[in-house]
Amino acid sequence: KNFMHSLSELMKKEKLQWNPVKKKFTPWISLSKLESMHRSSQHRGNARAPRESSRPSQQQNQQHKKPQQPPPKISTDRAPSKDLSLEDLIQCWSHQPPQYKRLNPLHQLLVTLPNTLPPINEKVEPHDYFSKWKPISNEAFSESGDELKELLKRAMRKAKLFLHPDRLP
């Protein structure tokens, strides 16, 4: 508490700094974010060991289910597998493993978009145009609430304009 109070007093004396990601002036340190990070780390440190569940184990559940078509095999490195079709590559990029049924969060898709473009993805015809994409860092989406919503809107607009069929070579 003493540290946060002292830091708060110091921050009141400082000028706001230009934040190029948010395109506005913000404080050097987000006190609310710092405090929430501190609270969550304390909470995790005090967490109890999980209790054993009374539910049947996953292995027992799988014995009663019908066999499903296995999800496509994906390598976890940056280079996509060469034996997958373009549709499978897009499916694996856009959906969460292991079953690839739930969509990935939008911010994750925007950060990993370069993995779907050439030269990383050999299924898409290479062109100089794709080298103009400026990757979005994962740290850009560390905000929450309205700020995160605004950042996602801007990043999505950037991706739509970049990949619009009228702009592609």
PDB file of C-alpha atoms in Angstrom:
ATOM      1  CA  LYS A   1       0.000   0.000   0.000  1.00  0.00           C
ATOM      2  CA  ASN A   2       2.795   2.348   0.887  1.00  0.00           C
ATOM      3  CA  PHE A   3       4.498   1.702  -2.451  1.00  0.00           C
ATOM      4  CA  MET A   4       1.306   2.325  -4.452  1.00  0.00           C
ATOM      5  CA  HIS A   5       0.609   5.527  -2.522  1.00  0.00           C
ATOM      6  CA  SER A   6       4.157   6.827  -3.092  1.00  0.00           C
ATOM      7  CA  LEU A   7       4.025   5.896  -6.769  1.00  0.00           C
ATOM      8  CA  SER A   8       0.655   7.609  -7.108  1.00  0.00           C
ATOM      9  CA  GLU A   9       2.053  10.816  -5.617  1.00  0.00           C
ATOM     10  CA  LEU A  10       5.035  10.722  -7.989  1.00  0.00           C
ATOM     11  CA  MET A  11       2.794  10.093 -11.000  1.00  0.00           C
ATOM     12  CA  LYS A  12       0.743  13.206 -10.191  1.00  0.00           C
ATOM     13  CA  LYS A  13       3.895  15.306 -10.620  1.00  0.00           C
ATOM     14  CA  GLU A  14       4.818  13.759 -13.995  1.00  0.00           C
ATOM     15  CA  LYS A  15       3.602  14.890 -17.399  1.00  0.00           C
ATOM     16  CA  LEU A  16       1.591  12.530 -19.577  1.00  0.00           C
ATOM     17  CA  GLN A  17       3.608  10.690 -22.245  1.00  0.00           C
ATOM     18  CA  TRP A  18       2.637  10.050 -25.872  1.00  0.00           C
ATOM     19  CA  ASN A  19       1.501   6.445 -26.367  1.00  0.00           C
ATOM     20  CA  PRO A  20       1.827   5.531 -30.081  1.00  0.00           C
ATOM     21  CA  VAL A  21      -0.318   2.399 -29.705  1.00  0.00           C
ATOM     22  CA  LYS A  22      -3.269   4.273 -28.220  1.00  0.00           C
ATOM     23  CA  LYS A  23      -2.464   7.441 -30.175  1.00  0.00           C
ATOM     24  CA  LYS A  24      -2.975   9.651 -27.144  1.00  0.00           C
ATOM     25  CA  PHE A  25      -1.185  10.896 -24.044  1.00  0.00           C
ATOM     26  CA  THR A  26      -1.170   8.454 -21.121  1.00  0.00           C
ATOM     27  CA  PRO A  27       0.689   8.180 -17.808  1.00  0.00           C
ATOM     28  CA  TRP A  28       4.053   6.406 -17.778  1.00  0.00           C
ATOM     29  CA  ILE A  29       2.646   3.721 -15.500  1.00  0.00           C
ATOM     30  CA  SER A  30      -0.944   2.565 -15.384  1.00  0.00           C
ATOM     31  CA  LEU A  31      -1.569   2.376 -11.661  1.00  0.00           C
ATOM     32  CA  SER A  32      -4.830   0.486 -12.095  1.00  0.00           C
ATOM     33  CA  LYS A  33      -3.143  -2.145 -14.280  1.00  0.00           C
ATOM     34  CA  LEU A  34      -0.229  -2.434 -11.843  1.00  0.00           C
ATOM     35  CA  GLU A  35      -2.602  -2.875  -8.935  1.00  0.00           C
ATOM     36  CA  SER A  36      -4.708  -5.492 -10.748  1.00  0.00           C
ATOM     37  CA  MET A  37      -1.558  -7.425 -11.689  1.00  0.00           C
ATOM     38  CA  HIS A  38      -0.408  -7.323  -8.078  1.00  0.00           C
ATOM     39  CA  ARG A  39      -3.810  -8.510  -6.838  1.00  0.00           C
ATOM     40  CA  SER A  40      -3.933 -11.391  -9.311  1.00  0.00           C
ATOM     41  CA  SER A  41      -0.397 -12.535  -8.423  1.00  0.00           C
ATOM     42  CA  GLN A  42      -1.289 -12.513  -4.728  1.00  0.00           C
ATOM     43  CA  HIS A  43      -4.492 -14.421  -5.463  1.00  0.00           C
ATOM     44  CA  ARG A  44      -2.622 -17.104  -7.414  1.00  0.00           C
ATOM     45  CA  GLY A  45      -0.056 -17.439  -4.640  1.00  0.00           C
ATOM     46  CA  ASN A  46      -2.764 -18.161  -2.071  1.00  0.00           C
ATOM     47  CA  ALA A  47      -4.715 -20.583  -4.241  1.00  0.00           C
ATOM     48  CA  ARG A  48      -5.424 -23.988  -2.744  1.00  0.00           C
ATOM     49  CA  ALA A  49      -4.624 -27.230  -4.451  1.00  0.00           C
ATOM     50  CA  PRO A  50      -7.543 -28.347  -6.644  1.00  0.00           C
ATOM     51  CA  ARG A  51      -9.864 -30.958  -5.189  1.00  0.00           C
ATOM     52  CA  GLU A  52     -10.415 -34.248  -6.882  1.00  0.00           C
ATOM     53  CA  SER A  53     -13.549 -34.128  -8.961  1.00  0.00           C
ATOM     54  CA  SER A  54     -16.427 -36.517  -8.563  1.00  0.00           C
ATOM     55  CA  ARG A  55     -16.952 -36.443 -12.330  1.00  0.00           C
ATOM     56  CA  PRO A  56     -15.891 -39.413 -14.422  1.00  0.00           C
ATOM     57  CA  SER A  57     -12.402 -39.093 -15.811  1.00  0.00           C
ATOM     58  CA  GLN A  58     -11.797 -37.929 -19.348  1.00  0.00           C
ATOM     59  CA  GLN A  59     -10.682 -41.439 -20.259  1.00  0.00           C
ATOM     60  CA  GLN A  60     -13.998 -42.907 -19.047  1.00  0.00           C
ATOM     61  CA  ASN A  61     -15.940 -40.246 -20.995  1.00  0.00           C
ATOM     62  CA  GLN A  62     -14.090 -41.059 -24.195  1.00  0.00           C
ATOM     63  CA  GLN A  63     -15.132 -44.721 -23.957  1.00  0.00           C
ATOM     64  CA  HIS A  64     -18.820 -43.713 -24.264  1.00  0.00           C
ATOM     65  CA  LYS A  65     -18.418 -41.226 -27.115  1.00  0.00           C
ATOM     66  CA  LYS A  66     -18.546 -41.991 -30.796  1.00  0.00           C
ATOM     67  CA  PRO A  67     -15.175 -41.793 -32.499  1.00  0.00           C
ATOM     68  CA  GLN A  68     -14.705 -38.398 -34.124  1.00  0.00           C
ATOM     69  CA  GLN A  69     -12.642 -37.454 -37.096  1.00  0.00           C
ATOM     70  CA  PRO A  70      -9.204 -36.532 -35.730  1.00  0.00           C
ATOM     71  CA  PRO A  71      -8.259 -32.866 -35.955  1.00  0.00           C
ATOM     72  CA  PRO A  72      -5.591 -31.941 -38.479  1.00  0.00           C
ATOM     73  CA  LYS A  73      -2.034 -32.423 -37.257  1.00  0.00           C
ATOM     74  CA  ILE A  74      -0.403 -29.048 -36.778  1.00  0.00           C
ATOM     75  CA  SER A  75       3.169 -28.295 -35.950  1.00  0.00           C
ATOM     76  CA  THR A  76       3.593 -25.694 -33.226  1.00  0.00           C
ATOM     77  CA  ASP A  77       6.454 -23.888 -34.916  1.00  0.00           C
ATOM     78  CA  ARG A  78       5.927 -20.866 -37.157  1.00  0.00           C
ATOM     79  CA  ALA A  79       6.101 -22.741 -40.459  1.00  0.00           C
ATOM     80  CA  PRO A  80       2.816 -24.400 -41.458  1.00  0.00           C
ATOM     81  CA  SER A  81       2.827 -28.050 -42.392  1.00  0.00           C
ATOM     82  CA  LYS A  82       3.235 -28.608 -46.129  1.00  0.00           C
ATOM     83  CA  ASP A  83       0.812 -31.545 -46.302  1.00  0.00           C
ATOM     84  CA  LEU A  84      -2.211 -29.500 -45.151  1.00  0.00           C
ATOM     85  CA  SER A  85      -4.571 -27.771 -47.541  1.00  0.00           C
ATOM     86  CA  LEU A  86      -5.023 -24.009 -47.345  1.00  0.00           C
ATOM     87  CA  GLU A  87      -8.449 -24.543 -45.753  1.00  0.00           C
ATOM     88  CA  ASP A  88      -6.912 -26.728 -43.030  1.00  0.00           C
ATOM     89  CA  LEU A  89      -4.213 -24.134 -42.385  1.00  0.00           C
ATOM     90  CA  ILE A  90      -6.815 -21.382 -42.004  1.00  0.00           C
ATOM     91  CA  GLN A  91      -8.906 -23.647 -39.755  1.00  0.00           C
ATOM     92  CA  CYS A  92      -5.908 -24.328 -37.508  1.00  0.00           C
ATOM     93  CA  TRP A  93      -4.997 -20.640 -37.384  1.00  0.00           C
ATOM     94  CA  SER A  94      -8.503 -19.485 -36.551  1.00  0.00           C
ATOM     95  CA  HIS A  95      -9.568 -22.219 -34.093  1.00  0.00           C
ATOM     96  CA  GLN A  96      -8.225 -23.473 -30.778  1.00  0.00           C
ATOM     97  CA  PRO A  97      -6.554 -26.870 -30.463  1.00  0.00           C
ATOM     98  CA  PRO A  98      -6.966 -29.750 -29.794  1.00  0.00           C
ATOM     99  CA  GLN A  99     -10.383 -30.190 -31.493  1.00  0.00           C
ATOM    100  CA  TYR A 100     -10.281 -26.932 -33.524  1.00  0.00           C
ATOM    101  CA  LYS A 101     -13.952 -26.168 -32.885  1.00  0.00           C
ATOM    102  CA  ARG A 102     -13.742 -22.993 -30.738  1.00  0.00           C
ATOM    103  CA  LEU A 103     -12.567 -19.785 -32.388  1.00  0.00           C
ATOM    104  CA  ASN A 104      -9.398 -18.081 -31.201  1.00  0.00           C
ATOM    105  CA  PRO A 105      -9.845 -14.626 -29.647  1.00  0.00           C
ATOM    106  CA  LEU A 106      -9.728 -11.741 -32.121  1.00  0.00           C
ATOM    107  CA  HIS A 107      -6.573 -10.222 -30.659  1.00  0.00           C
ATOM    108  CA  GLN A 108      -4.742 -13.551 -31.061  1.00  0.00           C
ATOM    109  CA  LEU A 109      -5.839 -13.790 -34.701  1.00  0.00           C
ATOM    110  CA  LEU A 110      -4.596 -10.270 -35.386  1.00  0.00           C
ATOM    111  CA  VAL A 111      -1.230 -10.967 -33.740  1.00  0.00           C
ATOM    112  CA  THR A 112      -0.738 -14.257 -35.615  1.00  0.00           C
ATOM    113  CA  LEU A 113      -2.017 -12.996 -38.991  1.00  0.00           C
ATOM    114  CA  PRO A 114       1.524 -12.912 -40.479  1.00  0.00           C
ATOM    115  CA  ASN A 115       1.663 -16.723 -40.081  1.00  0.00           C
ATOM    116  CA  THR A 116      -1.038 -16.988 -42.755  1.00  0.00           C
ATOM    117  CA  LEU A 117       0.795 -14.801 -45.261  1.00  0.00           C
ATOM    118  CA  PRO A 118       3.770 -15.597 -47.498  1.00  0.00           C
ATOM    119  CA  PRO A 119       6.648 -16.416 -47.066  1.00  0.00           C
ATOM    120  CA  ILE A 120       5.639 -18.354 -43.909  1.00  0.00           C
ATOM    121  CA  ASN A 121       2.545 -19.826 -45.581  1.00  0.00           C
ATOM    122  CA  GLU A 122       3.667 -21.427 -48.829  1.00  0.00           C
ATOM    123  CA  LYS A 123       0.058 -22.188 -49.856  1.00  0.00           C
ATOM    124  CA  VAL A 124      -0.479 -18.495 -50.674  1.00  0.00           C
ATOM    125  CA  GLU A 125       1.235 -17.131 -53.753  1.00  0.00           C
ATOM    126  CA  PRO A 126       4.132 -14.880 -52.699  1.00  0.00           C
ATOM    127  CA  HIS A 127       4.053 -11.196 -53.583  1.00  0.00           C
ATOM    128  CA  ASP A 128       5.904  -8.070 -52.420  1.00  0.00           C
ATOM    129  CA  TYR A 129       2.592  -6.660 -51.206  1.00  0.00           C
ATOM    130  CA  PHE A 130       2.505  -9.077 -48.239  1.00  0.00           C
ATOM    131  CA  SER A 131       5.869  -7.819 -46.961  1.00  0.00           C
ATOM    132  CA  LYS A 132       4.205  -4.433 -46.267  1.00  0.00           C
ATOM    133  CA  TRP A 133       2.162  -5.858 -43.360  1.00  0.00           C
ATOM    134  CA  LYS A 134       3.442  -4.471 -40.078  1.00  0.00           C
ATOM    135  CA  PRO A 135       2.945  -7.088 -37.342  1.00  0.00           C
ATOM    136  CA  ILE A 136       0.895  -6.148 -34.295  1.00  0.00           C
ATOM    137  CA  SER A 137       2.517  -6.978 -30.971  1.00  0.00           C
ATOM    138  CA  ASN A 138       0.685  -8.947 -28.327  1.00  0.00           C
ATOM    139  CA  GLU A 139       1.483  -6.221 -25.769  1.00  0.00           C
ATOM    140  CA  ALA A 140      -0.712  -3.805 -27.727  1.00  0.00           C
ATOM    141  CA  PHE A 141      -3.769  -5.690 -26.475  1.00  0.00           C
ATOM    142  CA  SER A 142      -2.885  -5.622 -22.785  1.00  0.00           C
ATOM    143  CA  GLU A 143      -5.562  -2.980 -22.112  1.00  0.00           C
ATOM    144  CA  SER A 144      -9.099  -3.731 -21.007  1.00  0.00           C
ATOM    145  CA  GLY A 145     -12.590  -2.304 -21.402  1.00  0.00           C
ATOM    146  CA  ASP A 146     -13.229   0.511 -23.869  1.00  0.00           C
ATOM    147  CA  GLU A 147      -9.534   0.976 -24.668  1.00  0.00           C
ATOM    148  CA  LEU A 148      -9.205  -2.660 -25.721  1.00  0.00           C
ATOM    149  CA  LYS A 149     -12.383  -2.411 -27.777  1.00  0.00           C
ATOM    150  CA  GLU A 150     -11.034   0.664 -29.570  1.00  0.00           C
ATOM    151  CA  LEU A 151      -7.658  -0.987 -30.251  1.00  0.00           C
ATOM    152  CA  LEU A 152      -9.377  -4.099 -31.627  1.00  0.00           C
ATOM    153  CA  LYS A 153     -11.542  -1.953 -33.915  1.00  0.00           C
ATOM    154  CA  ARG A 154      -8.505  -0.128 -35.302  1.00  0.00           C
ATOM    155  CA  ALA A 155      -6.470  -3.303 -35.755  1.00  0.00           C
ATOM    156  CA  MET A 156      -9.399  -5.064 -37.426  1.00  0.00           C
ATOM    157  CA  ARG A 157      -9.909  -2.123 -39.781  1.00  0.00           C
ATOM    158  CA  LYS A 158      -6.193  -2.241 -40.650  1.00  0.00           C
ATOM    159  CA  ALA A 159      -6.367  -5.972 -41.423  1.00  0.00           C
ATOM    160  CA  LYS A 160      -9.563  -5.611 -43.494  1.00  0.00           C
ATOM    161  CA  LEU A 161      -8.093  -2.811 -45.584  1.00  0.00           C
ATOM    162  CA  PHE A 162      -4.826  -4.685 -46.061  1.00  0.00           C
ATOM    163  CA  LEU A 163      -6.508  -7.916 -47.161  1.00  0.00           C
ATOM    164  CA  HIS A 164      -9.362  -6.378 -49.150  1.00  0.00           C
ATOM    165  CA  PRO A 165      -9.594  -8.090 -52.588  1.00  0.00           C
ATOM    166  CA  ASP A 166      -9.485  -4.767 -54.441  1.00  0.00           C
ATOM    167  CA  ARG A 167      -6.113  -3.986 -52.883  1.00  0.00           C
ATOM    168  CA  LEU A 168      -4.487  -7.383 -53.387  1.00  0.00           C
ATOM    169  CA  PRO A 169      -2.170  -7.720 -56.389  1.00  0.00           C
TER     170      PRO A 169
END
